[in-house]
Short mmCIF file of C-alpha atoms in Angstrom, two decimals:
data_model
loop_
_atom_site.label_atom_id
_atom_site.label_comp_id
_atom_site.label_asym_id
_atom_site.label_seq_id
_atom_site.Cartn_x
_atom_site.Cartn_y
_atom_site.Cartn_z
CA UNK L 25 62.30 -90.85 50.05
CA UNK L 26 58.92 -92.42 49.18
CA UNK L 27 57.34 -93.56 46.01
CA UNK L 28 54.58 -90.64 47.19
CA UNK L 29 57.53 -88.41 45.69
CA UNK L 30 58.00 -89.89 42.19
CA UNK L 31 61.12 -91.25 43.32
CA UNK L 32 61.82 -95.21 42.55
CA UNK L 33 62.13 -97.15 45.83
CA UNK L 34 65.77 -97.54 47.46
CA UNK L 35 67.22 -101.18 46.12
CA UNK L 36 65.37 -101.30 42.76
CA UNK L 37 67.63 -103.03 40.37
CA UNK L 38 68.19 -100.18 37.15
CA UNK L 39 68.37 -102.74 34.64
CA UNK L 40 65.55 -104.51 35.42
CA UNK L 41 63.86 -100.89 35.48
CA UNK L 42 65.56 -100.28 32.43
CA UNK L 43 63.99 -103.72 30.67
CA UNK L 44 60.48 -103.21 31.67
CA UNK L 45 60.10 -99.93 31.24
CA UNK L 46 61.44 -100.46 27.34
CA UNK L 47 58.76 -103.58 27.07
CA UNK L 48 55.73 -101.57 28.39
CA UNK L 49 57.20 -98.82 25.82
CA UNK L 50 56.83 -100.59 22.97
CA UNK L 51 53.38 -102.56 23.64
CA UNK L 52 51.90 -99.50 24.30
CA UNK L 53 52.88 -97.75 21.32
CA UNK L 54 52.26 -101.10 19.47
CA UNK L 55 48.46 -101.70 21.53
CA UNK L 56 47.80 -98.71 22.75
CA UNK L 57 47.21 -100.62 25.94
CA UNK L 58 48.33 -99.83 29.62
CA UNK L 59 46.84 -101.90 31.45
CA UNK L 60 49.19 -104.83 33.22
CA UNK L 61 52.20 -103.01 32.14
CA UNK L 62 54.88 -102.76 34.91
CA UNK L 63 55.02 -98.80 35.14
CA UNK L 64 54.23 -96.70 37.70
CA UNK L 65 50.56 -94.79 37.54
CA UNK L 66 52.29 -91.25 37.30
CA UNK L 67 54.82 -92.80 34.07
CA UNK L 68 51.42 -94.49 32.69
CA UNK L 69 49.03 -91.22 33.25
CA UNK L 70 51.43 -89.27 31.37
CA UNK L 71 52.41 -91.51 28.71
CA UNK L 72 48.49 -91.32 28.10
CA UNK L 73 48.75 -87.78 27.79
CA UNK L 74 51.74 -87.78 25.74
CA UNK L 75 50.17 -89.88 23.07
CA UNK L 76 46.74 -87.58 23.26
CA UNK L 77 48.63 -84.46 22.72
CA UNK L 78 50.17 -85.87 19.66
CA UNK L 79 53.75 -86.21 20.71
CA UNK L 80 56.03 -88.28 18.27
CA UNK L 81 57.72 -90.91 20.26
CA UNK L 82 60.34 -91.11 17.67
CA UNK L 83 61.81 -87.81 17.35
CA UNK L 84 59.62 -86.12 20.14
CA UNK L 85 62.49 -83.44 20.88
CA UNK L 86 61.34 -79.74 20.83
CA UNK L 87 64.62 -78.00 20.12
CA UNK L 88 63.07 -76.77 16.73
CA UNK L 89 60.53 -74.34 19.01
CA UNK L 90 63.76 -72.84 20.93
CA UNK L 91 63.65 -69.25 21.58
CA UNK L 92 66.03 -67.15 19.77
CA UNK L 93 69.23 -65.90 21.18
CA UNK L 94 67.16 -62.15 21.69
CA UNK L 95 64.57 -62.99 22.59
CA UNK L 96 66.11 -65.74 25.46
CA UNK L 97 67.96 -62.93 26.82
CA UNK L 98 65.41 -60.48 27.52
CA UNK L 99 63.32 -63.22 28.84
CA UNK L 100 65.52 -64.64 31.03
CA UNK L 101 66.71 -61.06 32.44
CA UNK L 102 63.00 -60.39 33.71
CA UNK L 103 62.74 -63.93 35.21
CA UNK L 104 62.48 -64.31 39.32
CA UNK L 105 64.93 -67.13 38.87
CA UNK L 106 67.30 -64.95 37.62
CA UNK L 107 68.06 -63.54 41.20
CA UNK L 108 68.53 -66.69 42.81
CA UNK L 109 70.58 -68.44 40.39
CA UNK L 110 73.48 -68.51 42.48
CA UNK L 111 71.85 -70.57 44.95
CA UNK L 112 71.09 -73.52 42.42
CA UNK L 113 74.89 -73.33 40.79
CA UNK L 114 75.87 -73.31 44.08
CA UNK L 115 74.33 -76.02 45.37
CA UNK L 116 73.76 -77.73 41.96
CA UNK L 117 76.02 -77.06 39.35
CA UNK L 118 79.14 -76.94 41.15
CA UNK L 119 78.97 -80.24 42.08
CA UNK L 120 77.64 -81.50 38.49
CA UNK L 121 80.57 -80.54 36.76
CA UNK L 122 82.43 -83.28 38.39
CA UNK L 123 79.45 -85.94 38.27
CA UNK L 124 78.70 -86.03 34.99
CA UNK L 125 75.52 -84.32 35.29
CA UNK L 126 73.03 -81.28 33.91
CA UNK L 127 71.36 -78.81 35.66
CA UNK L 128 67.95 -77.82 34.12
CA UNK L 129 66.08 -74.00 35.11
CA UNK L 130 63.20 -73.97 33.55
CA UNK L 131 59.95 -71.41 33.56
CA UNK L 132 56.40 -72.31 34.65
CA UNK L 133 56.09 -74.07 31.15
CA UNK L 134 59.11 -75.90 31.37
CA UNK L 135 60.85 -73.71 28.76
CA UNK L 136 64.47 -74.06 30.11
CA UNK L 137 66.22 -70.83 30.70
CA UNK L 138 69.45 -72.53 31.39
CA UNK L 139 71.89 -75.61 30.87
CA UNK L 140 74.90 -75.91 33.11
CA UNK L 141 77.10 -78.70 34.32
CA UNK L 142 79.60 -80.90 32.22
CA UNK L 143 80.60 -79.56 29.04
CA UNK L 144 80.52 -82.39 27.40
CA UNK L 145 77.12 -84.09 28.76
CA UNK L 146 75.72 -80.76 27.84
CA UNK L 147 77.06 -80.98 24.46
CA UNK L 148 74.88 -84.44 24.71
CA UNK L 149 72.40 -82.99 25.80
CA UNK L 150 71.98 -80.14 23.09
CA UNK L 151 71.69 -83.18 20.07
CA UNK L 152 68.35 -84.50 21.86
CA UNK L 153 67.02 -80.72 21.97
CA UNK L 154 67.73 -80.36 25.96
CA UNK L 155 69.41 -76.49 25.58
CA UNK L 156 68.36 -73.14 26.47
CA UNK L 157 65.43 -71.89 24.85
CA UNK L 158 64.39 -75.06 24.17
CA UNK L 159 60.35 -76.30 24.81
CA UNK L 160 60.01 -78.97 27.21
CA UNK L 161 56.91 -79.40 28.43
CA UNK L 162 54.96 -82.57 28.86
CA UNK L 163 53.13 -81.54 25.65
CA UNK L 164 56.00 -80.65 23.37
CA UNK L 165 58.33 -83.14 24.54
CA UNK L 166 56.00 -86.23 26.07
CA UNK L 167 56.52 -87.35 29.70
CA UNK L 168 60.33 -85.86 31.10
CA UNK L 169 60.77 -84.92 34.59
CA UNK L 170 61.12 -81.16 34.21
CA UNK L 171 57.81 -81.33 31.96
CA UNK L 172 56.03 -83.85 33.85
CA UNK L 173 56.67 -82.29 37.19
CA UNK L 174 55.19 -79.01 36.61
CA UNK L 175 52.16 -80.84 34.59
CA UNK L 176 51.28 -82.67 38.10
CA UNK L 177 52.87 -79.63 40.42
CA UNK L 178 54.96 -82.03 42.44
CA UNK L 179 58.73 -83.63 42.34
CA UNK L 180 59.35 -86.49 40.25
CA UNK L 181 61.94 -88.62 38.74
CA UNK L 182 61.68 -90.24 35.43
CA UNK L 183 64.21 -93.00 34.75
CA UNK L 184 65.52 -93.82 31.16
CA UNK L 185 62.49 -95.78 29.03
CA UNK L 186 60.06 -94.11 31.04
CA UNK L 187 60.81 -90.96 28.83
CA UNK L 188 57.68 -90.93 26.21
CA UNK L 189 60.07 -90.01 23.74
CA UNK L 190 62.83 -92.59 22.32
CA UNK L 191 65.73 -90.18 21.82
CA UNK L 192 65.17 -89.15 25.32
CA UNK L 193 65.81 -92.43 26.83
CA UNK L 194 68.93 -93.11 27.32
CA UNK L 195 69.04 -90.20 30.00
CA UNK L 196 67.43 -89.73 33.52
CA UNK L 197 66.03 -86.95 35.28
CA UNK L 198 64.92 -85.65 38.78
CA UNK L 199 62.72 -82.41 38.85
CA UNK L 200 60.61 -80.40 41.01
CA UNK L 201 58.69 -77.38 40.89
CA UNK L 202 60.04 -73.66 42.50
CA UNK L 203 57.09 -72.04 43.82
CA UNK L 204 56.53 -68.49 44.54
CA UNK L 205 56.68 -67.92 48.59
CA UNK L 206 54.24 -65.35 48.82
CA UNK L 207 51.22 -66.77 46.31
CA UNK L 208 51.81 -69.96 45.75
CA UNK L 209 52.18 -69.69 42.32
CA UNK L 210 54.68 -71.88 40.59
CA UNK L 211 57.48 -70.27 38.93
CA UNK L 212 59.50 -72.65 37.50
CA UNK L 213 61.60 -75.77 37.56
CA UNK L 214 64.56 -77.25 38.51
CA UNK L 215 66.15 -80.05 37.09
CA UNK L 216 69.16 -82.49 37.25
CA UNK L 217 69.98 -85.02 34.46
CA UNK L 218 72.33 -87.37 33.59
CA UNK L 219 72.85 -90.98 33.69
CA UNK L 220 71.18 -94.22 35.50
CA UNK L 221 72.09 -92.35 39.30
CA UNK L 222 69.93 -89.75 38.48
CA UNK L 223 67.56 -91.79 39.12
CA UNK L 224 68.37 -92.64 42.63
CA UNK L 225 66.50 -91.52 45.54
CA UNK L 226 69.38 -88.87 46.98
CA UNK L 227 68.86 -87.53 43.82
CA UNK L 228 65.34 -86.16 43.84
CA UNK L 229 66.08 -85.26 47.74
CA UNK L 230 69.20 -83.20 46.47
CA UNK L 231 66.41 -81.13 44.33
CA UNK L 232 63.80 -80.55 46.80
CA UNK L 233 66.50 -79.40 49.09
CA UNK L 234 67.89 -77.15 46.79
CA UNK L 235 64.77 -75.71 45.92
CA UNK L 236 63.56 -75.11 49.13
CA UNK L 237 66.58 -73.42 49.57
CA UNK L 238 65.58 -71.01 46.40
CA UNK L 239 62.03 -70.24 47.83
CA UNK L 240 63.82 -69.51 51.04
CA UNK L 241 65.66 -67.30 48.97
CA UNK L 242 63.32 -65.97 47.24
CA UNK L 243 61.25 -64.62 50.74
CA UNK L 244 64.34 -63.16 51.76
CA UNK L 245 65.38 -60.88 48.48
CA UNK L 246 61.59 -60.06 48.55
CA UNK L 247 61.61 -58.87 52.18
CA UNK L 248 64.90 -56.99 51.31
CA UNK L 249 62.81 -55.19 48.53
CA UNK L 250 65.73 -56.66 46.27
CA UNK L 251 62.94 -58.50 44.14
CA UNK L 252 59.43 -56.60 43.35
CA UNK L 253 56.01 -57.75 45.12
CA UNK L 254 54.10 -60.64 43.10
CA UNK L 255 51.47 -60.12 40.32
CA UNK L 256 48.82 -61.50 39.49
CA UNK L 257 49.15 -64.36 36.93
CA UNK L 258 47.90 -63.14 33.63
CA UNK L 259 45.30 -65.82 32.75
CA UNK L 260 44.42 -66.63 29.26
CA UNK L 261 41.42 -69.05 29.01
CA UNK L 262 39.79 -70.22 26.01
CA UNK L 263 36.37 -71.53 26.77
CA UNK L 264 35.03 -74.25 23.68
CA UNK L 265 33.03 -76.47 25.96
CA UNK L 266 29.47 -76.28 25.00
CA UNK L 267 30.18 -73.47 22.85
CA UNK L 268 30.39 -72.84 18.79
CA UNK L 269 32.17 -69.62 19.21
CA UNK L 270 34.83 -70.08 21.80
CA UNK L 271 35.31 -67.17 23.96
CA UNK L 272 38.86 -65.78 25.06
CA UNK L 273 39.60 -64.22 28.35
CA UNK L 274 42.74 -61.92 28.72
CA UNK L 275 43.79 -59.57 31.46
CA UNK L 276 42.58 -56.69 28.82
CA UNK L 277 38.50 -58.69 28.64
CA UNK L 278 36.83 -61.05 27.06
CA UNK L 279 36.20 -62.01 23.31
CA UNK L 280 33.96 -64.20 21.24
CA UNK L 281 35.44 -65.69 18.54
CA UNK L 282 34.17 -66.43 14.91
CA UNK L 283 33.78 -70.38 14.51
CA UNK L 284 37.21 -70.99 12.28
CA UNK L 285 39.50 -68.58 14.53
CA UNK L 286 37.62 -70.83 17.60
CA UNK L 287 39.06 -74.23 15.80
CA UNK L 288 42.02 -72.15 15.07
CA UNK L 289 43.23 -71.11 18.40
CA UNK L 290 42.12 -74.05 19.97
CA UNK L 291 44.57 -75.98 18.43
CA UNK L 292 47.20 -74.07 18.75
CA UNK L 293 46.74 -74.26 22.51
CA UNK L 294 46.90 -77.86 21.42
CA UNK L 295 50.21 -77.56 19.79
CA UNK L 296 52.53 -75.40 22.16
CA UNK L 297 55.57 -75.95 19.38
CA UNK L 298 53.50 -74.26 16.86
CA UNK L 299 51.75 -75.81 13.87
CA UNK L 300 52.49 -75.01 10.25
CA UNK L 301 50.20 -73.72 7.57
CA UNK L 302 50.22 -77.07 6.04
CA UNK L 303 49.54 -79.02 9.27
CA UNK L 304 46.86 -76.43 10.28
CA UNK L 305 45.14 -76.87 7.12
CA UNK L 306 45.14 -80.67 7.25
CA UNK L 307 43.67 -80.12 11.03
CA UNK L 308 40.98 -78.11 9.67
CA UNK L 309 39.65 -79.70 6.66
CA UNK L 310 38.53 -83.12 5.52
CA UNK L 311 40.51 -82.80 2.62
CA UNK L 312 43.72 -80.76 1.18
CA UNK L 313 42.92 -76.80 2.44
CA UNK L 314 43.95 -74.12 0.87
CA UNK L 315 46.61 -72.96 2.20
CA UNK L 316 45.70 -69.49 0.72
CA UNK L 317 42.70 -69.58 3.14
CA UNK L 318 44.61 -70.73 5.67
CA UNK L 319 46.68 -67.99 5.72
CA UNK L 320 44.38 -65.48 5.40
CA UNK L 321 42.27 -66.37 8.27
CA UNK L 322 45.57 -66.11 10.04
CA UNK L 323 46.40 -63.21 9.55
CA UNK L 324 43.01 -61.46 10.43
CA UNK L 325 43.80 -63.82 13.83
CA UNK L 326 46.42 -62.13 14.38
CA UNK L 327 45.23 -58.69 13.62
CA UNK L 328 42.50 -59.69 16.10
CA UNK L 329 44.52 -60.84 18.79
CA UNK L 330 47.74 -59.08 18.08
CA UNK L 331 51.48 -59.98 17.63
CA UNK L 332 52.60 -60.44 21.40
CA UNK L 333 50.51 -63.76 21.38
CA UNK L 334 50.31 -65.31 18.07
CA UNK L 335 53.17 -65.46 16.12
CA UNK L 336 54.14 -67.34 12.34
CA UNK L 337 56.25 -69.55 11.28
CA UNK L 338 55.23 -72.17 12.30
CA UNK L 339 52.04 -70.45 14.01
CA UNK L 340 52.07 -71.10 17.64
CA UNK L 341 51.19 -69.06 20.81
CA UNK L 342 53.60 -66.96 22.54
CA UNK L 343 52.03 -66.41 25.68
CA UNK L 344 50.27 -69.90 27.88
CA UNK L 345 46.59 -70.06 27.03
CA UNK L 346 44.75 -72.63 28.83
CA UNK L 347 41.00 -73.89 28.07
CA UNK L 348 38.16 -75.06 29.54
CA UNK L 349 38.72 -78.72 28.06
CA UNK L 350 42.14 -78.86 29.91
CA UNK L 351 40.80 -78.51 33.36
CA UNK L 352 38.09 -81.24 32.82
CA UNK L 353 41.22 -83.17 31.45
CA UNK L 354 43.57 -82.08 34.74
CA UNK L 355 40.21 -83.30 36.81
CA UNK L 356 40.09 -86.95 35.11
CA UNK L 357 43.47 -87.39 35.73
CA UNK L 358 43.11 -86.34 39.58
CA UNK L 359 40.48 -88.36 40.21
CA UNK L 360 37.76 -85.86 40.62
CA UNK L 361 35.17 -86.59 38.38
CA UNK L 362 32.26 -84.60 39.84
CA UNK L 363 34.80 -81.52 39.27
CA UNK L 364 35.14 -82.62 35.93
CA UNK L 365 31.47 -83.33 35.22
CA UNK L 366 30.75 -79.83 36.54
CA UNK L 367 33.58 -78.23 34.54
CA UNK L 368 31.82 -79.92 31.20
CA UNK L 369 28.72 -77.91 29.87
CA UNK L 370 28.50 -79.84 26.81
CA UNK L 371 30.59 -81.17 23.43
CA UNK L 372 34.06 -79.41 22.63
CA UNK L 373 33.43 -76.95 20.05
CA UNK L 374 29.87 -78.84 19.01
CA UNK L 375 29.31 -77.63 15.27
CA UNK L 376 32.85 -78.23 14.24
CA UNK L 377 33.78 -79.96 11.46
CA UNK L 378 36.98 -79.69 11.97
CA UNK L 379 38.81 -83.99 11.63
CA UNK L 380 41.34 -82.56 14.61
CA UNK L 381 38.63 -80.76 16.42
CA UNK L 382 36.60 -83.78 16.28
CA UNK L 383 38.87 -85.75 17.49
CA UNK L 384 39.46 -83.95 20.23
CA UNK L 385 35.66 -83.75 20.96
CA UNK L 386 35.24 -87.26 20.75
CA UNK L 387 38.30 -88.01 22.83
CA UNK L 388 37.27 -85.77 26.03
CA UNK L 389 33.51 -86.77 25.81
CA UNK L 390 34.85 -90.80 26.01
CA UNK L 391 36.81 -90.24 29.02
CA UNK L 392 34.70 -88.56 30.62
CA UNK L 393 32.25 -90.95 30.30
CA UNK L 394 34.60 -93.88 31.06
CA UNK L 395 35.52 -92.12 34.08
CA UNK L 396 31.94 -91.38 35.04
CA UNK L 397 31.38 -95.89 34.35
CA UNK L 398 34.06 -96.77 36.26
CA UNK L 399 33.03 -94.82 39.20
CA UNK L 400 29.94 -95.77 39.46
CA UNK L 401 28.23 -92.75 41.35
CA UNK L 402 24.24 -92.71 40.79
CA UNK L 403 24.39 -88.91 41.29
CA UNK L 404 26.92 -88.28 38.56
CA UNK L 405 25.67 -90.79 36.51
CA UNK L 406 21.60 -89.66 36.20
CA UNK L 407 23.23 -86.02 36.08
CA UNK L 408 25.03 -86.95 32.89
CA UNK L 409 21.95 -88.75 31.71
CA UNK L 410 19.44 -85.80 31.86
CA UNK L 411 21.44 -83.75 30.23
CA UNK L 412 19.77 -83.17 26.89
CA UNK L 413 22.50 -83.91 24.61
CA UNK L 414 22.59 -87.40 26.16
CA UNK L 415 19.28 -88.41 26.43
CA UNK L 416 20.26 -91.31 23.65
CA UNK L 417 23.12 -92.71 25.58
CA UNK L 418 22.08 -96.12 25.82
CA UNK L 419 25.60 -97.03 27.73
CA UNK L 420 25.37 -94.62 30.35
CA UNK L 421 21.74 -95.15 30.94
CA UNK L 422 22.57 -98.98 31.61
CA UNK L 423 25.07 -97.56 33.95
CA UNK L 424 23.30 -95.01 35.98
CA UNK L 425 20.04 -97.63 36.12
CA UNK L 426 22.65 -100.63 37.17
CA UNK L 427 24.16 -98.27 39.93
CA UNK L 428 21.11 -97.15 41.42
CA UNK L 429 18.99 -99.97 43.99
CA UNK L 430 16.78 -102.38 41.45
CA UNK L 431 13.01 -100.81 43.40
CA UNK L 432 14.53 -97.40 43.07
CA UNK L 433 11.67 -94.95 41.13
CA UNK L 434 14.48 -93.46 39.40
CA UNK L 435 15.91 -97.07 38.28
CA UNK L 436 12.46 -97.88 37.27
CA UNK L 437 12.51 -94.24 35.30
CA UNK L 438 15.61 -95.07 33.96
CA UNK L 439 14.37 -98.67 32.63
CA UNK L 440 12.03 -97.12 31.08
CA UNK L 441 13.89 -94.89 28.95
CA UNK L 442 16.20 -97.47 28.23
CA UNK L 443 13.38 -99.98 26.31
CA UNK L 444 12.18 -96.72 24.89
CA UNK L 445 15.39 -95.83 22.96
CA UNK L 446 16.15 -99.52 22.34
CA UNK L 447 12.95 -99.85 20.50
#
């Protein structure tokens, strides 16, 4: 097994792991800072994520946005993992009763459909929020290797302090995604967790082999007509790049939203665990909101968009919505940055004076930009400079003139504009 995998080398020493990975935990959250810190780039790319999505390393658990007993029950009945779940307890949870482990099946958003292995590790397991129903994607519950897997799409291990979230670390996990046979499409993931061996190499193998075996699976009970042909994945996409009025695509059409019910569900793609009225009205508003109003634009929100994807209490989606802003984002991380410069029409949201929309804004526009610095590329750089909303950027115009030869027309150009703004 290779460090390609997410899997730790063969021979490294856990406690030493252990130590540094606890060290570069607390700077970070101290600083803010990642660079130097002795972490892997997939542990450091998602602790950055973590922290942007506004995860709480202290008590970062998501067991407060479980699914009710109902409500798990019907879900899990209509899930394609359902009919190969006897493969994984075969394989999997057979064995973990006896080695102290848990075995993780989770959906395409990392909700976990089930917990099975030790009783009394998953006993453990339920005090940290690790049960059934239970939220645990990278966003809810900050980098884990069931969540962190299906943000990236590949197998992973995370080992002990590289959990983002404190109560989290005393565990380990291996992970990787089940994909559909036919499409592609990922359906879910599985996961083992347990103590420091988890994080062994045999480990990770054990769940790539196991879920190979469930796509395997999977072909066959399709072939047999046992399990229906695939759908289409119902995308949801909220577009607020460049635009005041976000616009949301469903299987059903398209819809242009008023400015607040833009901020609105923009957030709450945000904040998969939901967001309460208080917290929504200190997201929208300089100052105290009332919550009155608050409430009021939610419910015609949810007269708008209807109760099978917003629901109350706390308000939070019930169906994935993705956006515009989280591909450039998925782009960054990959290293594409002419996908992500072409994916970014303009400011998040422009007009909004919304402190968390903002933020966000702000946030998106610096990496980009960053990004765009650090890689230096004349064409990406002059295309970000003659875009109108940038045609004050000193610091990119330094960049894009620095990048291109010094007798360059363009440079010269560029020069130009530069002494011009500066004066």
């Amino acid at each position: 097994m290779t460090a390609s995998y997410g899997a730790w080398p063969s021979g490294s020493d856990p406690a030493v792991l252990r130590r540094d990975a606890a060290r570069a935990h607390e700077r970070f959250l101290t600083t803010g800072a990642l660079s130097g810190l002795p972490l892997r780039d997939v542990v450091r790319d998602s602790w950055r994520r973590s922290r942007n999505r506004g995860v709480d390393p202290e008590t970062g658990c998501p067991g407060a946005a479980a699914l009710a007993a109902p409500e798990l029950r019907d879900y899990r009945l209509g899930h394609p993992l359902a009919a190969v779940l006897p493969v994984i307890r075969r394989l999997l949870v057979d064995t973990a009763q006896e080695d102290d482990q848990v075995v993780a099946v989770g959906d395409a958003r990392a909700r976990l459909l089930w917990v099975e292995g030790a009783p009394a590790l998953v006993a453990r397991a339920e005090r940290i929020g690790f049960a059934e129903g239970a939220d645990w994607s990278e966003a809810a519950a900050g980098t884990n290797a069931p969540g962190t897997a299906l943000a990236l799409g590949r197998p992973l291990q995370i080992y002990a302090s590289e959990h983002f979230s404190r109560p989290v670390q005393a565990w380990s996990c291996s992970a990787a995604p089940v994909h559909d046979p036919d499409t592609g499409a990922i359906l879910g993931v599985v996961d083992l967790t347990g103590g420091d061996h988890i994080a062994a190499p045999h480990a990770l193998a054990l769940v790539r082999a196991t879920v190979a075996a469930v796509e395997s699976e999977l072909r066959v009970l399709r072939l047999q007509r046992v399990l229906p042909a695939p759908r289409a994945p119902a995308v949801r996409l909220l577009e607020v790049l460049g635009r005041d009025r976000a616009r949301l695509t469903t299987p059903n059409g398209s819809l242009e939203l008023s400015p607040r019910h833009s901020e609105i569900l923009y957030l709450l793609a945000r904040h998969p665990r939901g967001l309460t009225a208080d917290a929504l009205a200190v997201r929208l508003h300089e100052q105290d909101g009332a919550l009155v109003t608050v409430r009021a634009e939610m419910s015609r929100l949810r007269r708008l968009l209807g109760p099978a994807l917003l629901a109350s209490r706390p308000y939070r989606l019930l169906l994935p919505v993705t956006t515009d802003a989280d591909a450039v984002r998925a782009h960054l991380t990959h290293g594409s940055p002419a996908r992500a410069l072409a994916g970014y029409p303009g400011p998040l949201l422009p007009r909004s004076l919304s402190p968390a929309v903002a933020e966000a804004r702000d946030e998106l526009a610096c990496e980009l930009r960053r990004v765009l610095r650090r890689h230096a590329d004349p064409g990406l750089l002059l295309e970000w400079t003659e875009r109108p909303d940038n045609d004050d950027d000193l610091e990119m115009l330094q960049a894009a003139a620095e990048a291109l030869p010094p007798q360059s027309p363009r440079a010269l150009v560029l020069r130009t504009r530069l002494e011009r703004a500066l004066r």
